[in-house]
């Protein structure tokens, strides 16, 4: 009875764990794939689950049959038949596991090559033996291939596009196309992961890894750092925005334009001057001007979140500028607690003009 009562005490905890297991955000789970790579991972998870379930069912069925059928009964002193050295049993429990391992190994090995596919341009450059036609075909395919350089920082993401501009914490890609990411780290090891689109890959300082992702539907997919990298690791989020090809090309064109100065004598113009006077442009580039020590702000006003995790509104923006450590412990953003209200109002007005959506 004591044992039964002890087990009953764990029922509420078990029910809560079962309930929480169903929680999750849309487009932030590997169990709801939106791309071919994520679908491959999901299918293999299900295959592994079926194999494991089959093994568990067979083992427990044999176990309970043995316990019930061959348990010792009163007055029964007969020694059961001994099976030690049985060739049939030896072959059975050797061949069956081999078959199960082959079932898991074949798609795993095939998938390893599938996931390691290189960008078309790289494949064409190394395929001299394939002939000129193959090289030309690869080169043509490579012309439209999107290859984005990704750098992980504590605690934000930098995305460098081949067109020469940089984006921070939000990466735009064309839908229904493979996009290649060359990833590295700036300070410590991070891990680049978009669960709904594919697997994760480490970003290591001094090392360049690569992977491709593809989104089958337009929309916003949430990404996470999957490697413990410091006190604000859990807040190192980013977004992948998948657009139709024409919309993506328009976005790239807008991001590549030179900055349009705010109207003279406007509050935004005053904010642009504060942006320079306070040294913000030394860390945050705007349309190619400035440094990339911090996230680029070219399309800052188009973002849904400040610093990847804070709801975008003027009140939160002011609090972030005055005390960023209260939101993201350990980040490198310089605080401005003594900035005057006039300068704060002006710089917020200027930051709210940094949008490329109206230009598309």
Coordinates of C-alpha atoms in Angstrom, one line a residue:
X1 CA 0.0 0.0 0.0
X2 CA 2.8 2.4 0.8
X3 CA 4.3 1.8 -2.6
X4 CA 1.0 2.5 -4.3
X5 CA 0.5 5.7 -2.3
X6 CA 4.0 6.8 -3.3
X7 CA 3.3 6.3 -7.0
X8 CA 0.0 8.2 -6.7
X9 CA 1.9 11.3 -5.4
X10 CA 3.7 11.5 -8.8
X11 CA 0.4 11.5 -10.8
X12 CA -0.1 15.3 -10.7
X13 CA 3.6 15.8 -11.9
X14 CA 3.2 13.2 -14.6
X15 CA -0.1 14.8 -15.8
X16 CA 1.6 18.3 -15.9
X17 CA 4.6 16.9 -17.9
X18 CA 2.2 15.3 -20.3
X19 CA 0.3 18.6 -20.7
X20 CA 3.5 20.6 -21.2
X21 CA 4.7 18.1 -23.8
X22 CA 2.0 19.4 -26.1
X23 CA 3.1 23.1 -25.7
X24 CA 5.1 24.8 -28.4
X25 CA 5.2 27.7 -30.8
X26 CA 4.1 27.6 -34.4
X27 CA 7.1 27.3 -36.8
X28 CA 9.4 26.7 -33.9
X29 CA 9.3 23.0 -33.7
X30 CA 10.9 20.1 -35.6
X31 CA 7.6 18.2 -35.3
X32 CA 5.9 20.5 -37.8
X33 CA 8.3 20.7 -40.8
X34 CA 8.0 23.4 -43.5
X35 CA 10.9 22.4 -45.7
X36 CA 12.5 19.3 -47.3
X37 CA 15.4 19.1 -44.9
X38 CA 13.1 19.4 -41.9
X39 CA 10.7 16.8 -43.5
X40 CA 13.6 14.4 -43.9
X41 CA 14.5 14.8 -40.2
X42 CA 10.9 14.3 -39.1
X43 CA 10.4 11.2 -41.3
X44 CA 13.5 9.6 -39.8
X45 CA 12.5 10.5 -36.3
X46 CA 9.2 8.7 -36.9
X47 CA 11.0 5.7 -38.5
X48 CA 13.3 5.5 -35.4
X49 CA 10.2 5.8 -33.2
X50 CA 8.4 2.9 -34.9
X51 CA 11.5 0.7 -34.7
X52 CA 12.0 1.4 -31.0
X53 CA 8.2 0.9 -30.3
X54 CA 8.4 -2.5 -32.1
X55 CA 11.4 -3.6 -30.0
X56 CA 9.7 -2.5 -26.8
X57 CA 6.4 -4.2 -27.6
X58 CA 8.1 -7.5 -28.6
X59 CA 10.4 -7.5 -25.5
X60 CA 7.7 -6.7 -23.0
X61 CA 5.3 -9.2 -24.6
X62 CA 7.9 -12.0 -24.3
X63 CA 8.7 -10.9 -20.8
X64 CA 5.1 -11.0 -19.6
X65 CA 4.5 -14.4 -21.3
X66 CA 7.5 -15.8 -19.6
X67 CA 6.4 -14.4 -16.2
X68 CA 2.9 -15.7 -16.4
X69 CA 3.3 -19.0 -18.3
X70 CA 6.5 -20.2 -16.7
X71 CA 6.2 -18.9 -13.1
X72 CA 6.8 -21.6 -10.4
X73 CA 3.5 -23.2 -9.2
X74 CA 3.0 -24.9 -5.8
X75 CA 4.2 -28.5 -6.0
X76 CA 5.8 -28.0 -9.4
X77 CA 9.5 -28.9 -9.0
X78 CA 10.1 -29.7 -12.6
X79 CA 13.1 -28.0 -14.1
X80 CA 12.1 -26.3 -17.5
X81 CA 13.8 -27.2 -20.7
X82 CA 17.2 -25.5 -20.9
X83 CA 17.9 -23.5 -24.1
X84 CA 21.5 -22.7 -23.6
X85 CA 23.5 -23.1 -26.8
X86 CA 20.4 -23.1 -29.0
X87 CA 21.5 -22.1 -32.5
X88 CA 17.9 -21.0 -33.4
X89 CA 17.8 -18.5 -30.6
X90 CA 21.3 -17.3 -31.2
X91 CA 20.6 -16.7 -34.9
X92 CA 17.2 -15.0 -34.1
X93 CA 18.6 -12.5 -31.6
X94 CA 21.5 -11.7 -33.8
X95 CA 19.8 -11.4 -37.2
X96 CA 16.8 -9.4 -36.0
X97 CA 18.9 -6.5 -34.5
X98 CA 21.1 -6.5 -37.7
X99 CA 18.0 -6.1 -39.8
X100 CA 16.7 -3.2 -37.6
X101 CA 20.1 -1.5 -37.7
X102 CA 20.1 -1.8 -41.5
X103 CA 16.6 -0.2 -41.6
X104 CA 18.0 2.8 -39.7
X105 CA 21.4 2.9 -41.3
X106 CA 20.3 3.1 -45.0
X107 CA 18.3 6.3 -44.8
X108 CA 20.8 7.8 -42.3
X109 CA 23.7 7.4 -44.7
X110 CA 21.7 8.5 -47.7
X111 CA 20.6 11.6 -45.7
X112 CA 24.1 12.4 -44.7
X113 CA 25.0 13.0 -48.3
X114 CA 21.7 14.8 -49.0
X115 CA 22.2 17.3 -46.1
X116 CA 25.8 17.9 -47.0
X117 CA 25.0 19.1 -50.5
X118 CA 27.2 22.1 -51.5
X119 CA 26.2 25.3 -53.1
X120 CA 26.0 25.1 -57.0
X121 CA 28.8 27.5 -57.5
X122 CA 31.2 25.5 -55.3
X123 CA 30.2 22.3 -56.9
X124 CA 30.8 23.7 -60.4
X125 CA 34.2 25.1 -59.5
X126 CA 35.5 21.7 -58.4
X127 CA 34.1 19.6 -61.2
X128 CA 36.6 19.8 -64.0
X129 CA 36.3 16.2 -64.8
X130 CA 32.6 16.6 -65.3
X131 CA 33.2 18.5 -68.5
X132 CA 32.4 22.0 -69.7
X133 CA 28.7 21.5 -70.1
X134 CA 28.3 20.3 -66.5
X135 CA 30.4 23.3 -65.3
X136 CA 28.3 25.7 -67.3
X137 CA 25.1 24.2 -65.9
X138 CA 26.4 24.4 -62.4
X139 CA 27.5 28.0 -63.0
X140 CA 24.1 29.0 -64.4
X141 CA 22.4 27.4 -61.4
X142 CA 24.9 29.1 -59.1
X143 CA 24.1 32.6 -60.5
X144 CA 20.7 32.5 -58.8
X145 CA 21.8 30.6 -55.7
X146 CA 21.5 32.6 -52.5
X147 CA 24.6 32.1 -50.2
X148 CA 24.5 34.1 -46.9
X149 CA 27.3 34.4 -44.4
X150 CA 26.2 34.0 -40.8
X151 CA 28.2 35.1 -37.8
X152 CA 27.1 34.3 -34.2
X153 CA 27.8 37.0 -31.6
X154 CA 26.9 37.2 -27.9
X155 CA 23.8 37.5 -28.2
X156 CA 22.8 38.4 -31.8
X157 CA 23.1 37.2 -35.3
X158 CA 24.8 38.9 -38.3
X159 CA 23.8 38.0 -41.8
X160 CA 26.0 39.2 -44.7
X161 CA 24.5 39.1 -48.1
X162 CA 26.6 38.7 -51.4
X163 CA 25.1 42.0 -52.6
X164 CA 27.2 43.7 -49.9
X165 CA 24.8 44.7 -47.2
X166 CA 24.3 43.3 -43.7
X167 CA 21.2 42.4 -41.7
X168 CA 20.9 41.7 -38.0
X169 CA 18.7 39.2 -36.2
X170 CA 16.4 38.8 -39.2
X171 CA 17.4 36.9 -42.4
X172 CA 15.3 37.1 -45.6
X173 CA 15.3 34.2 -48.0
X174 CA 13.3 33.3 -51.2
X175 CA 10.7 30.6 -50.8
X176 CA 10.9 27.2 -52.6
X177 CA 14.7 27.6 -53.1
X178 CA 17.6 26.1 -51.4
X179 CA 19.6 28.8 -49.5
X180 CA 23.1 28.1 -48.3
X181 CA 24.4 29.5 -45.1
X182 CA 28.2 29.7 -44.3
X183 CA 28.3 30.0 -40.5
X184 CA 31.1 31.0 -38.1
X185 CA 31.3 32.4 -34.6
X186 CA 32.8 35.7 -33.4
X187 CA 33.4 35.0 -29.7
X188 CA 32.2 31.7 -28.4
X189 CA 30.6 28.6 -29.9
X190 CA 26.9 29.1 -30.8
X191 CA 24.6 26.9 -32.8
X192 CA 22.4 28.1 -35.7
X193 CA 19.0 26.3 -35.6
X194 CA 15.7 26.9 -37.4
X195 CA 13.7 23.8 -36.2
X196 CA 10.9 24.1 -38.7
X197 CA 13.3 24.2 -41.7
X198 CA 16.1 21.9 -40.8
X199 CA 18.9 20.7 -38.4
X200 CA 21.3 22.8 -36.4
X201 CA 25.0 23.5 -37.0
X202 CA 27.6 24.9 -34.7
X203 CA 29.1 28.4 -35.3
X204 CA 32.8 28.1 -34.2
X205 CA 35.2 31.0 -34.1
X206 CA 37.9 30.5 -36.8
X207 CA 35.9 27.7 -38.5
X208 CA 33.4 27.9 -41.3
X209 CA 30.6 25.4 -41.5
X210 CA 27.8 25.3 -44.0
X211 CA 24.3 24.0 -44.4
X212 CA 21.3 24.7 -46.7
X213 CA 17.7 25.3 -45.8
X214 CA 14.5 25.6 -47.8
X215 CA 11.1 27.0 -46.9
X216 CA 8.2 25.6 -48.8
X217 CA 5.8 28.3 -47.7
X218 CA 6.1 32.1 -47.3
X219 CA 6.1 33.2 -43.7
X220 CA 8.2 33.8 -40.6
X221 CA 10.2 31.0 -39.1
X222 CA 11.8 31.3 -35.7
X223 CA 15.4 30.4 -35.0
X224 CA 17.3 29.8 -31.8
X225 CA 20.9 29.4 -30.6
X226 CA 21.1 25.7 -29.6
X227 CA 24.4 25.9 -27.8
X228 CA 24.8 27.3 -24.2
X229 CA 26.8 30.4 -24.9
X230 CA 26.4 32.7 -21.8
X231 CA 23.8 34.2 -19.4
X232 CA 21.5 35.4 -22.2
X233 CA 21.8 32.3 -24.4
X234 CA 18.0 31.7 -24.1
X235 CA 17.4 35.2 -25.6
X236 CA 19.6 34.7 -28.7
X237 CA 16.7 34.4 -31.1
X238 CA 16.4 35.3 -34.8
X239 CA 13.8 35.1 -37.5
X240 CA 13.9 33.7 -41.0
X241 CA 11.5 35.6 -43.3
X242 CA 10.6 33.6 -46.5
X243 CA 9.3 35.7 -49.4
X244 CA 8.2 34.9 -52.9
X245 CA 11.2 35.4 -55.3
X246 CA 10.0 38.8 -56.7
X247 CA 9.4 40.1 -53.2
X248 CA 12.8 38.9 -52.1
X249 CA 14.5 40.6 -55.0
X250 CA 12.7 43.8 -54.2
X251 CA 13.8 43.5 -50.6
X252 CA 17.4 42.9 -51.6
X253 CA 17.2 46.0 -53.9
X254 CA 15.9 48.1 -51.1
X255 CA 18.5 47.0 -48.7
X256 CA 21.2 47.8 -51.3
X257 CA 20.2 51.4 -51.7
X258 CA 22.1 54.3 -50.1
X259 CA 20.6 55.9 -47.0
X260 CA 18.1 58.6 -47.7
X261 CA 18.8 61.5 -45.3
X262 CA 15.8 62.6 -43.1
X263 CA 14.1 65.9 -44.1
X264 CA 16.1 68.9 -43.0
X265 CA 15.2 70.5 -39.6
X266 CA 12.9 67.6 -38.8
X267 CA 13.0 65.6 -35.5
X268 CA 14.3 62.6 -37.4
X269 CA 17.2 64.7 -38.7
X270 CA 18.0 65.7 -35.2
X271 CA 17.9 62.1 -34.2
X272 CA 20.3 61.2 -37.1
X273 CA 22.8 63.7 -35.6
X274 CA 22.3 62.3 -32.1
X275 CA 22.9 58.8 -33.6
X276 CA 26.3 60.1 -34.8
X277 CA 27.2 62.2 -31.8
X278 CA 26.6 59.4 -29.3
X279 CA 28.7 57.0 -31.4
X280 CA 25.9 54.6 -32.2
X281 CA 27.0 54.5 -35.9
X282 CA 30.3 53.1 -34.6
X283 CA 28.6 49.8 -33.9
X284 CA 25.4 49.9 -35.9
X285 CA 25.6 50.2 -39.7
X286 CA 22.8 51.9 -41.6
X287 CA 22.6 51.1 -45.4
X288 CA 26.3 50.4 -45.6
X289 CA 27.5 53.3 -43.4
X290 CA 29.0 52.5 -40.1
X291 CA 30.4 49.5 -38.4
X292 CA 29.0 46.0 -37.9
X293 CA 30.1 45.5 -34.3
X294 CA 26.5 45.5 -33.5
X295 CA 23.3 44.5 -35.5
X296 CA 22.8 46.6 -38.6
X297 CA 19.8 48.9 -38.4
X298 CA 18.9 49.5 -42.1
X299 CA 15.5 47.9 -41.7
X300 CA 15.2 48.4 -37.9
X301 CA 11.7 49.8 -38.1
X302 CA 10.4 46.7 -40.0
X303 CA 11.2 44.4 -37.1
X304 CA 8.7 42.9 -34.8
X305 CA 11.1 42.8 -31.9
X306 CA 13.9 44.9 -30.4
X307 CA 17.1 42.9 -29.9
X308 CA 15.3 39.8 -31.1
X309 CA 13.1 39.4 -28.1
X310 CA 11.5 42.6 -26.9
X311 CA 8.1 43.9 -28.3
X312 CA 8.7 46.8 -30.7
X313 CA 7.3 50.0 -29.3
X314 CA 8.8 53.4 -28.4
X315 CA 8.6 52.8 -24.6
X316 CA 10.5 49.5 -24.8
X317 CA 13.0 51.1 -27.2
X318 CA 13.8 53.9 -24.8
X319 CA 14.2 51.4 -21.9
X320 CA 16.5 49.3 -24.1
X321 CA 18.7 52.3 -25.0
X322 CA 18.9 53.4 -21.4
X323 CA 19.6 50.0 -19.8
X324 CA 20.1 47.1 -22.2
X325 CA 21.5 44.9 -19.5
X326 CA 18.1 44.7 -17.8
X327 CA 16.8 42.9 -20.9
X328 CA 19.8 40.9 -22.0
X329 CA 22.4 40.3 -19.4
X330 CA 26.0 40.2 -20.7
X331 CA 25.3 41.9 -24.1
X332 CA 27.8 44.4 -25.4
X333 CA 25.3 47.3 -26.0
X334 CA 26.5 50.5 -24.3
X335 CA 23.9 52.0 -21.9
X336 CA 22.8 55.6 -22.2
X337 CA 21.0 56.2 -18.8
X338 CA 21.7 60.0 -18.9
X339 CA 20.6 60.8 -22.4
X340 CA 18.2 63.8 -22.3
X341 CA 14.6 63.3 -23.1
X342 CA 14.9 65.6 -26.2
X343 CA 17.7 63.5 -27.6
X344 CA 15.9 60.3 -26.7
X345 CA 12.8 61.4 -28.5
X346 CA 14.8 62.5 -31.5
X347 CA 16.8 59.3 -31.8
X348 CA 13.7 57.1 -31.5
X349 CA 12.0 59.2 -34.2
X350 CA 15.0 58.6 -36.4
X351 CA 15.1 54.9 -35.7
X352 CA 11.5 54.6 -36.6
X353 CA 12.3 55.9 -40.1
X354 CA 14.7 53.1 -40.8
X355 CA 12.4 51.0 -43.0
X356 CA 12.7 49.3 -46.4
X357 CA 9.2 47.9 -46.6
X358 CA 7.8 51.1 -48.1
X359 CA 10.5 51.1 -50.8
X360 CA 9.7 47.6 -52.1

